[in-house]
mmCIF file of C-alpha atoms in Angstrom:
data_model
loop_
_atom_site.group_PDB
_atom_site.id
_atom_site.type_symbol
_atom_site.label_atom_id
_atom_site.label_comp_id
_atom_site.label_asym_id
_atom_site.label_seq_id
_atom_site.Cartn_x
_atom_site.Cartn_y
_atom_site.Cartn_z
ATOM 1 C CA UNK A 81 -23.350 14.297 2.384
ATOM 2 C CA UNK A 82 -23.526 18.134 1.755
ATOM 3 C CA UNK A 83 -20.888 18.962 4.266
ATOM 4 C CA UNK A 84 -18.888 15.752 2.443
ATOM 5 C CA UNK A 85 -19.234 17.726 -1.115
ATOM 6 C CA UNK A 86 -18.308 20.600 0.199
ATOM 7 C CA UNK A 87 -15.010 19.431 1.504
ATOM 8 C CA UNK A 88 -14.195 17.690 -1.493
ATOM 9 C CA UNK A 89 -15.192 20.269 -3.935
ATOM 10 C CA UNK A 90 -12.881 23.063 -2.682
ATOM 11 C CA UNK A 91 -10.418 24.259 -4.858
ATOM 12 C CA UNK A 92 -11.570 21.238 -7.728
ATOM 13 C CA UNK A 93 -14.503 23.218 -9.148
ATOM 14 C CA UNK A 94 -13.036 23.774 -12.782
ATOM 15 C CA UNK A 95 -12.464 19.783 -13.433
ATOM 16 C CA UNK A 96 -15.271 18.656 -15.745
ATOM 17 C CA UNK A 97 -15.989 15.244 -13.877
ATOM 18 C CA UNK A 98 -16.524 17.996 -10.608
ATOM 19 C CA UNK A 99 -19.167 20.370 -12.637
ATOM 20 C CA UNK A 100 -20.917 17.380 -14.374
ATOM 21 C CA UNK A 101 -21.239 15.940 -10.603
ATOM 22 C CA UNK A 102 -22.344 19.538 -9.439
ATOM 23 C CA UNK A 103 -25.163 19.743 -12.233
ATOM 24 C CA UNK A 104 -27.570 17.717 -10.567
ATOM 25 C CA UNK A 105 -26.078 17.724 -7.348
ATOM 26 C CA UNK A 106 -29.068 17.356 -5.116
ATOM 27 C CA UNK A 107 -30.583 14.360 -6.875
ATOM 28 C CA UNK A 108 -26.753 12.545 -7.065
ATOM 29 C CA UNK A 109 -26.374 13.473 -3.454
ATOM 30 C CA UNK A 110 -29.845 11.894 -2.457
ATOM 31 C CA UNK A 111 -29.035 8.639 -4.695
ATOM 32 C CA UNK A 112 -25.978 8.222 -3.296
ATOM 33 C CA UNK A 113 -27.106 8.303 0.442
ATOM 34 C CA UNK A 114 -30.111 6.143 -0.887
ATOM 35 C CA UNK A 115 -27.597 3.622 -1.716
ATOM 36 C CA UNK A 116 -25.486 4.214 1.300
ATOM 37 C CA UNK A 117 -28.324 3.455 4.105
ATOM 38 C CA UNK A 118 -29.495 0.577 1.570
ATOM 39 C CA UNK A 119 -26.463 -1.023 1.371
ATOM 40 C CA UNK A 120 -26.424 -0.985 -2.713
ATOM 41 C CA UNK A 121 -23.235 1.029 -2.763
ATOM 42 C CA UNK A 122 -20.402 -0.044 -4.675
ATOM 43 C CA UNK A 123 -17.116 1.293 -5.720
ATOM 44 C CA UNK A 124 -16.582 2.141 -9.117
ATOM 45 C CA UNK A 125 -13.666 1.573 -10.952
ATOM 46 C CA UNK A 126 -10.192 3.243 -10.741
ATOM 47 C CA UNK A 127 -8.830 5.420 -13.813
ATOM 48 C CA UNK A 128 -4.528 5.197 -13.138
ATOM 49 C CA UNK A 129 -2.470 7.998 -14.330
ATOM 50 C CA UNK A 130 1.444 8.646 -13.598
ATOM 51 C CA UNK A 131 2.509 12.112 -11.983
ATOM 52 C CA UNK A 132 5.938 12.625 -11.691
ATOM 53 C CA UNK A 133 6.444 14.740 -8.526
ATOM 54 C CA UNK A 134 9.642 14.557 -8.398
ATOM 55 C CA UNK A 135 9.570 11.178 -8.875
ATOM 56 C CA UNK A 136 7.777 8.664 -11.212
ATOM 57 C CA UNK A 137 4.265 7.900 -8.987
ATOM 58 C CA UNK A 138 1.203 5.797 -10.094
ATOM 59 C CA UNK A 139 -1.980 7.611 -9.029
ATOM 60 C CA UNK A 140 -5.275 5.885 -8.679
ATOM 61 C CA UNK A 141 -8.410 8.065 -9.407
ATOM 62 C CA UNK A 142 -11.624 7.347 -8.089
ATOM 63 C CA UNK A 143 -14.746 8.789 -9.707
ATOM 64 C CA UNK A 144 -16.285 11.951 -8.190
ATOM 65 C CA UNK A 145 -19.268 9.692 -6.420
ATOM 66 C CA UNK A 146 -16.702 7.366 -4.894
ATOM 67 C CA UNK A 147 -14.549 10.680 -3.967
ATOM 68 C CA UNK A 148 -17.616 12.012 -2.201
ATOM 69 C CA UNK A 149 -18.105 9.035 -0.255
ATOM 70 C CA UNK A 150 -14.325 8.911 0.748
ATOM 71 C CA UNK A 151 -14.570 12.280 2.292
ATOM 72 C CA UNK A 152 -17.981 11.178 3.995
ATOM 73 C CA UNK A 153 -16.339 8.517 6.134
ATOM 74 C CA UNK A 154 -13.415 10.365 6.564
ATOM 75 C CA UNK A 155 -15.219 13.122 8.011
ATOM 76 C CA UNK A 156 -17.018 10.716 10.747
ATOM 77 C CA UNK A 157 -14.256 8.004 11.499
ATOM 78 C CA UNK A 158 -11.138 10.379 11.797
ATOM 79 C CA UNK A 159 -11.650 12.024 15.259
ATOM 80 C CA UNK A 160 -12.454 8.545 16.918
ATOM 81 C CA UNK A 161 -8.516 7.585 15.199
ATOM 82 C CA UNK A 162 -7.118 10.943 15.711
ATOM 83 C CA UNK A 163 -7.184 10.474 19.361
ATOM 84 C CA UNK A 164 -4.932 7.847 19.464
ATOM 85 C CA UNK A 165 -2.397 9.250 16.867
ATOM 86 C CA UNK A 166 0.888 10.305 18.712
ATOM 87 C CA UNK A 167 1.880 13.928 18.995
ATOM 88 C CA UNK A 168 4.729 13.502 16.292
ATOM 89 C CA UNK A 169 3.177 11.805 13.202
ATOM 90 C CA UNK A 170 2.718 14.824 10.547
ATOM 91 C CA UNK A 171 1.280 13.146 7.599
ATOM 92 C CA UNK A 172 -1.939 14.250 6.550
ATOM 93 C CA UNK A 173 -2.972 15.838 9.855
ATOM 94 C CA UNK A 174 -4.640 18.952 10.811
ATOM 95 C CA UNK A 175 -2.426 21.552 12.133
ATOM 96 C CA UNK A 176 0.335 19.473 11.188
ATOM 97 C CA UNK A 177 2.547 18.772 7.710
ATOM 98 C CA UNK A 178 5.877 18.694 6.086
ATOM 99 C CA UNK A 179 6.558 22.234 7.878
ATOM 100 C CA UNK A 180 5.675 21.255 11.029
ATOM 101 C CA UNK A 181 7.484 17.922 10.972
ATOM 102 C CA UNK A 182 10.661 19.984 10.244
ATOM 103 C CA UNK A 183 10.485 21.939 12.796
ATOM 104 C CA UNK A 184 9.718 19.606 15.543
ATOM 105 C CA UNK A 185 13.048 17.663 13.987
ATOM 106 C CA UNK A 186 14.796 20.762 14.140
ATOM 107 C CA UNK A 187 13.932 21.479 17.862
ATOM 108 C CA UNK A 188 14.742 17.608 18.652
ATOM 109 C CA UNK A 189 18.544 17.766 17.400
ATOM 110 C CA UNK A 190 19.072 21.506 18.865
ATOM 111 C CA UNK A 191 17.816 20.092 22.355
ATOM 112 C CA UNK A 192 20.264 16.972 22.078
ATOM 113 C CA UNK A 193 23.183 18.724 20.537
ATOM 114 C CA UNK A 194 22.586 21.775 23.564
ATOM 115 C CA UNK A 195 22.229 24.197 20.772
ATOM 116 C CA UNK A 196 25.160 22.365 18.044
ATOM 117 C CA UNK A 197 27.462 21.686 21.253
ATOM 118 C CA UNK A 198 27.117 18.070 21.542
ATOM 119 C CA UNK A 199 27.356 15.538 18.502
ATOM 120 C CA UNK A 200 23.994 14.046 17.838
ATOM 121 C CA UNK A 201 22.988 11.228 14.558
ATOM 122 C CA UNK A 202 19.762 10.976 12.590
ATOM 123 C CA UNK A 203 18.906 7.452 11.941
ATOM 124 C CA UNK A 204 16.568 8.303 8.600
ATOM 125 C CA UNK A 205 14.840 5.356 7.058
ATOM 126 C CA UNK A 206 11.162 4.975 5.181
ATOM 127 C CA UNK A 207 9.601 1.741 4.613
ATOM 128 C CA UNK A 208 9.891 0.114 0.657
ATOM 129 C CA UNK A 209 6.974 0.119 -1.103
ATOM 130 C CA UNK A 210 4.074 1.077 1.491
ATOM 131 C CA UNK A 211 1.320 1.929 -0.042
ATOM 132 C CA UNK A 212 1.505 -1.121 -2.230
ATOM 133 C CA UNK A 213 2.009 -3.513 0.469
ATOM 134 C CA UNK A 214 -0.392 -2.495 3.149
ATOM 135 C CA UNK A 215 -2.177 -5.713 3.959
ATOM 136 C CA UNK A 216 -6.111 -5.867 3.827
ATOM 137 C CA UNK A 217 -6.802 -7.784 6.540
ATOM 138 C CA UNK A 218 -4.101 -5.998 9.154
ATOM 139 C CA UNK A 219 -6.174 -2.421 8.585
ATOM 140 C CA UNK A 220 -9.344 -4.174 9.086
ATOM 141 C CA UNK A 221 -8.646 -5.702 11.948
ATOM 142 C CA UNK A 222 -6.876 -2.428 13.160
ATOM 143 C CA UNK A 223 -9.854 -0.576 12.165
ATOM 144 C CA UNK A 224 -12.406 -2.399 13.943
ATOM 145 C CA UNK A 225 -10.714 -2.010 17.354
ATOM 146 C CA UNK A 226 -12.111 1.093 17.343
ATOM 147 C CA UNK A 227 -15.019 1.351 14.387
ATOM 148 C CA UNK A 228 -17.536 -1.721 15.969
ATOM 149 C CA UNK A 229 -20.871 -0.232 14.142
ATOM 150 C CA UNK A 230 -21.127 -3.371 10.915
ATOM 151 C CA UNK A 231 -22.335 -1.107 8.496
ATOM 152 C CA UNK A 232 -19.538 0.946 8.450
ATOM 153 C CA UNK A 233 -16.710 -1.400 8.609
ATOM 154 C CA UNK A 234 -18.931 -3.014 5.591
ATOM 155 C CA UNK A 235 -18.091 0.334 3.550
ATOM 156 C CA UNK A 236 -14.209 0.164 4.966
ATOM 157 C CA UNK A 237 -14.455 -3.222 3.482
ATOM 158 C CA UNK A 238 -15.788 -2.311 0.150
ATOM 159 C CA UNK A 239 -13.090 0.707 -0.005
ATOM 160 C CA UNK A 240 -10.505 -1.297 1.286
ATOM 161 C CA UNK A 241 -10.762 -4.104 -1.566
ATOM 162 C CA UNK A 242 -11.915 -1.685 -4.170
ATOM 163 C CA UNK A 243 -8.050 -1.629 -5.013
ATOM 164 C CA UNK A 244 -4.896 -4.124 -4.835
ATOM 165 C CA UNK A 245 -1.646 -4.267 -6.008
ATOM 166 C CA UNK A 246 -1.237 -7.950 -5.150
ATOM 167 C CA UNK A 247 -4.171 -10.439 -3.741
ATOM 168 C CA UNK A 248 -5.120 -8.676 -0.285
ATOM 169 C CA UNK A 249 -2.383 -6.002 -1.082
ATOM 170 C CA UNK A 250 -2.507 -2.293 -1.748
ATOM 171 C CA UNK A 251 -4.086 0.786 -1.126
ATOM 172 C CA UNK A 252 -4.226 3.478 -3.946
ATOM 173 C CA UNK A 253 -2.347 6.735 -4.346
ATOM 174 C CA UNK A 254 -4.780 9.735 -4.297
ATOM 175 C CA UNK A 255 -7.430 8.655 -1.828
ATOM 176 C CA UNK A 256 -8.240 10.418 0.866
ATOM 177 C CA UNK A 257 -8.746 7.463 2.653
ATOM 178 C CA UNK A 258 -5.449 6.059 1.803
ATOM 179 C CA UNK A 259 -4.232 9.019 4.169
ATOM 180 C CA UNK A 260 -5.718 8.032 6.864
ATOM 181 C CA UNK A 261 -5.561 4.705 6.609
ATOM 182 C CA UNK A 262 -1.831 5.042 6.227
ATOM 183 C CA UNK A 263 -1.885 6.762 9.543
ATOM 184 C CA UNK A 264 -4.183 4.347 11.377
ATOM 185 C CA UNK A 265 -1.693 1.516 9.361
ATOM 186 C CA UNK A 266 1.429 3.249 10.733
ATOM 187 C CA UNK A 267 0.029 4.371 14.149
ATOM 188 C CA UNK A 268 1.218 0.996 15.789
ATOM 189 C CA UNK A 269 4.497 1.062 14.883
ATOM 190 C CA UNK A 270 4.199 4.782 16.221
ATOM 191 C CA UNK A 271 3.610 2.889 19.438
ATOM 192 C CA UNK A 272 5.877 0.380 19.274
ATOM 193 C CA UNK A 273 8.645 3.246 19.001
ATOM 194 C CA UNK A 274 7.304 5.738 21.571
ATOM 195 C CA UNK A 275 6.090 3.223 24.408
ATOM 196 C CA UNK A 276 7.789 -0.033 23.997
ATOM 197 C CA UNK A 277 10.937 0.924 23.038
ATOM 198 C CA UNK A 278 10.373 4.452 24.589
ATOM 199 C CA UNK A 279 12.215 6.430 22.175
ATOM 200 C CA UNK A 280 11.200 10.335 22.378
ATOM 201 C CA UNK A 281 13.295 11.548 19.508
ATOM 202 C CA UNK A 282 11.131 9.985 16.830
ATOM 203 C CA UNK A 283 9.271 11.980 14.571
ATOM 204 C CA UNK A 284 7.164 10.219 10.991
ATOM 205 C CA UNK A 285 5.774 11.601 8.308
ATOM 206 C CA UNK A 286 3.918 9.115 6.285
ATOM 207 C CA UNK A 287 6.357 6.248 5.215
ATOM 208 C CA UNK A 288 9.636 8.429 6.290
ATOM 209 C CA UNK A 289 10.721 8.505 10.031
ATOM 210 C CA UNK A 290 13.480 10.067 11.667
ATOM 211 C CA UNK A 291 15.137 8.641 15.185
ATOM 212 C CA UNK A 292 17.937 10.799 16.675
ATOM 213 C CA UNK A 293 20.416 9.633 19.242
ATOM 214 C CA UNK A 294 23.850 11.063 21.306
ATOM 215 C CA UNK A 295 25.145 7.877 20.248
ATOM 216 C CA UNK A 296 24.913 6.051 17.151
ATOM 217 C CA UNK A 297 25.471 2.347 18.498
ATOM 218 C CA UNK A 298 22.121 3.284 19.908
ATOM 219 C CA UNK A 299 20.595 3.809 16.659
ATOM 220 C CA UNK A 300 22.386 0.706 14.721
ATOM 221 C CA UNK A 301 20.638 -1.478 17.981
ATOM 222 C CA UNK A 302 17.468 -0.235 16.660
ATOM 223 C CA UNK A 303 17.566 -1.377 12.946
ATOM 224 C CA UNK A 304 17.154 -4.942 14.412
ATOM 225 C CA UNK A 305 14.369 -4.386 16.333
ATOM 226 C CA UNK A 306 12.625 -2.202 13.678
ATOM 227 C CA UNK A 307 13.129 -4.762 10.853
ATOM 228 C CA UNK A 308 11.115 -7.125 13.574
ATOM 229 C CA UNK A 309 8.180 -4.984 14.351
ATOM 230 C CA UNK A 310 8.068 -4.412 10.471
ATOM 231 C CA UNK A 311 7.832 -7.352 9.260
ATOM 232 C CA UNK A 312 5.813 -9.835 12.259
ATOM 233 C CA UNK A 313 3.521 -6.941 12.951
ATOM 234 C CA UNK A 314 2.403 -5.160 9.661
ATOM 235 C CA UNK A 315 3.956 -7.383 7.132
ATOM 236 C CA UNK A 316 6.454 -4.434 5.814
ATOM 237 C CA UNK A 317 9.961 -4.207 4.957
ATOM 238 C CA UNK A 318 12.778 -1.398 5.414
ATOM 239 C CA UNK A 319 13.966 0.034 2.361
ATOM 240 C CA UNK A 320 17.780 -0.982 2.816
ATOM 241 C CA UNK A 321 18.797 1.396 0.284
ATOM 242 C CA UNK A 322 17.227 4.760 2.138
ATOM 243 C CA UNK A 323 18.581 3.729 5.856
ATOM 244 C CA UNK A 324 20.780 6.303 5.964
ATOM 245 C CA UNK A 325 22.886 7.193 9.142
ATOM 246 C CA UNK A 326 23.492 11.160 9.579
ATOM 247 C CA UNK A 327 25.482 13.576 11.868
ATOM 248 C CA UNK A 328 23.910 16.903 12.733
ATOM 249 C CA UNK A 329 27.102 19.180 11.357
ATOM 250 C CA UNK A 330 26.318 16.872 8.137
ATOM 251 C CA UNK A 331 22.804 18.170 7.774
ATOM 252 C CA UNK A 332 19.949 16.119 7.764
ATOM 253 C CA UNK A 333 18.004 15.793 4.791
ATOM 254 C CA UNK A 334 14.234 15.950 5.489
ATOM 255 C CA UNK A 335 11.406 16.840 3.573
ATOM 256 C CA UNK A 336 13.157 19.084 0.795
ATOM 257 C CA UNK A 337 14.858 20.565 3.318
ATOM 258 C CA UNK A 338 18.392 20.332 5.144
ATOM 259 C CA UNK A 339 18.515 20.795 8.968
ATOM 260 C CA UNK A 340 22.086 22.124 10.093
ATOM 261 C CA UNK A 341 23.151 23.371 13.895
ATOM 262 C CA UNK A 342 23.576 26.894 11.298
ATOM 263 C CA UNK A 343 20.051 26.684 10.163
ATOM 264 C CA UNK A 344 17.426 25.353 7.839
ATOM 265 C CA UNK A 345 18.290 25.578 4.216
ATOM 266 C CA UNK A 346 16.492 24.512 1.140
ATOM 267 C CA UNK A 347 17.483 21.030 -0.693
ATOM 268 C CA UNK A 348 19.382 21.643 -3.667
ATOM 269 C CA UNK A 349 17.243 19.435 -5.803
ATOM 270 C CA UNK A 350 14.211 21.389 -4.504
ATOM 271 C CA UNK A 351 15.491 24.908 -5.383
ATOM 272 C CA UNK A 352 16.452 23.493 -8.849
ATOM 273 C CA UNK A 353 13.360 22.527 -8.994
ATOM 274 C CA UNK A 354 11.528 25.074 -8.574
ATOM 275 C CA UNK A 355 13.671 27.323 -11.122
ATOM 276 C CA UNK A 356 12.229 25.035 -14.004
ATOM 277 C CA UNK A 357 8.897 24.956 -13.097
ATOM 278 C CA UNK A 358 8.279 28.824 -11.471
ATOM 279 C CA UNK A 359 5.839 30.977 -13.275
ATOM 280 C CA UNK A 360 3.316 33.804 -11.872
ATOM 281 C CA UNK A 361 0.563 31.037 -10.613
ATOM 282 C CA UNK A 362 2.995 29.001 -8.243
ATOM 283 C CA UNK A 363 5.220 32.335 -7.034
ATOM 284 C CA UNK A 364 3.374 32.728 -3.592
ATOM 285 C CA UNK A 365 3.975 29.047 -3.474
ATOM 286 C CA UNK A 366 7.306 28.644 -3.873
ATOM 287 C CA UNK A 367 8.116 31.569 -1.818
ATOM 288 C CA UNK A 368 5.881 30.246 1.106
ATOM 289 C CA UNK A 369 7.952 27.031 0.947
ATOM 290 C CA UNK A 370 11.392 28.993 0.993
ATOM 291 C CA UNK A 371 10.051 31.072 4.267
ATOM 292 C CA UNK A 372 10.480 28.193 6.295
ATOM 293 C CA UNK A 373 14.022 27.945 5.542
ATOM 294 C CA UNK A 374 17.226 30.985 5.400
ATOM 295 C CA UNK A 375 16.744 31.040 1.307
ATOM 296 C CA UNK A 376 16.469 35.029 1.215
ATOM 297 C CA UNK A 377 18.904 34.548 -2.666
ATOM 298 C CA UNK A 378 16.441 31.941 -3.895
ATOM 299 C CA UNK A 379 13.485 33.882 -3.079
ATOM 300 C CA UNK A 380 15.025 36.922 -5.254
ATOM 301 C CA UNK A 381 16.347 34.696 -8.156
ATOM 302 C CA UNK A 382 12.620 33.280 -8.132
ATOM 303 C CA UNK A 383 10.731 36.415 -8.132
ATOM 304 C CA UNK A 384 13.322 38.113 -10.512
ATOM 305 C CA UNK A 385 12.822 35.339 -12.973
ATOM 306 C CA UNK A 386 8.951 35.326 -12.987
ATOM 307 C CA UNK A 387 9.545 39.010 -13.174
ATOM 308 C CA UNK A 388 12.178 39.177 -16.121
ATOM 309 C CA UNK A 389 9.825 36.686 -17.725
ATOM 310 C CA UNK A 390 6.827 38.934 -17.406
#
């Protein structure tokens, strides 16, 4: 429970709910591991606030003892998943992220295209919806193929229906068990794509996946099958609207970022982005996030601007 807290706390020790928690953290850490090898744990109620980051998103906040308890489980039940995660799923992972998945894209399409000598397509598409439709009963059973001890698929259970969208329906935004969950949700149809249909050039990150291909008719045969696997499987659907089909010399937008045989460049919407919102505190930031891509003239206009604005 200690090493739990201290996971959780890090970097959240000036939020109020976090130092009333920390006050008499011994005795709530003891109570709450009373209640845990008891069984008279239950999950308190959600407090939903919208972020808009860029866009409009609906977070669910669990108080700090539920928060605690999140991390707990995560901490035991995520190597016994991580092990079966393919090598290209970047969501949430150690030594992974939105970097990482970028560049492992960004190898993928220079290896197919011989270095931007051969025409190669992006099939990008995410899934509508996910974390509002992931279905109860699908990650239990998922879950339990690995997890067999009953106590702790009893506090799975008790996280799991702590929160739905619809009956059965729904896992929040802001867990840190939604994260994994969403990769243990997700890991099948990693599967499916790598093994059945034995397609290397796949790379997800979260709900958003990426399939590249010499040819596109080889990509458009895929939607089908997809759509299938979806829907039979994990009860999903493919956001129509955000299948998009992409050449490499067209640049492939991934991640705030735009992969092109010339290089990686920032998104526009990302760079204008960041020139509303830059200040002193998020600099480093910002100009961490422009490394990873040739943005040497956004990384001046940035700094100069925090500068000019002292």
């Amino acid at each position: 429970m200690f090493q739990a807290w201290d996971r959780f706390a890090r970097g959240k020790w000036s939020k109020p709910d976090v130092q009333s928690f920390e006050r008499c953290l011994e005795d709530n850490l003891f109570a709450l591991q009373e209640q845990l090898i008891g069984g008279t744990y239950r999950h308190d109620p959600y407090q939903a606030f919208v972020i808009h980051d860029p866009k409009r998103r609906q977070i669910h906040k669990s108080t700090v003892k539920d928060r605690v308890v999140h991390q707990a489980i995560v901490n035991v039940i995520e190597p016994f998943f991580e092990r079966r995660f393919i090598f290209d799923s970047y969501s949430s992972r150690k030594g992974k992220g939105t970097h990482a998945a970028v560049r492992r894209l960004e190898q993928m399409l220079q290896k197919r295209s011989r270095n931007g000598n051969r025409p190669v397509y992006v099939l990008k598409m995410d899934i509508a919806s996910f974390f509002a439709t992931v279905d109860h009963e699908i990650l239990l059973d998922q879950i339990t193929r690995v997890i067999s001890d009953s106590r702790v698929v009893y506090l799975l259970r008790l996280i799991i229906d702590s929160f739905h969208v619809n009956p059965g329906k729904g896992i929040p935004l802001g867990n840190v068990t939604s994260q994994l969950f969403a990769n243990i949700y997700l890991n099948e149809f990693d599967q499916f794509m790598k093994h059945q249909l034995r397609f290397r050039f796949y790379v997800r990150f979260c709900d958003d996946f990426v399939c590249t291909a010499e040819d596109r008719s080889v990509l458009q045969l895929l939607i089908p099958r997809i759509d299938w696997f979806l829907q039979e499987k994990l009860k999903l659907k493919r956001h129509s609207r955000k299948t998009i089909f992409r050449s490499y010399r067209q640049g492939i937008n991934f991640l705030g970022y735009v992969i092109t045989p010339n290089g990686t460049i920032l998104r526009t919407k990302t760079g204008r982005r960041a020139m509303k919102r830059i200040n002193q505190a998020n600099l480093p930031s910002y100009l961490g996030h422009g490394s990873h891509a040739k943005s040497y003239r956004f990384q001046q206009r940035i700094t100069n601007l925090v500068w000019m604005n002292g």
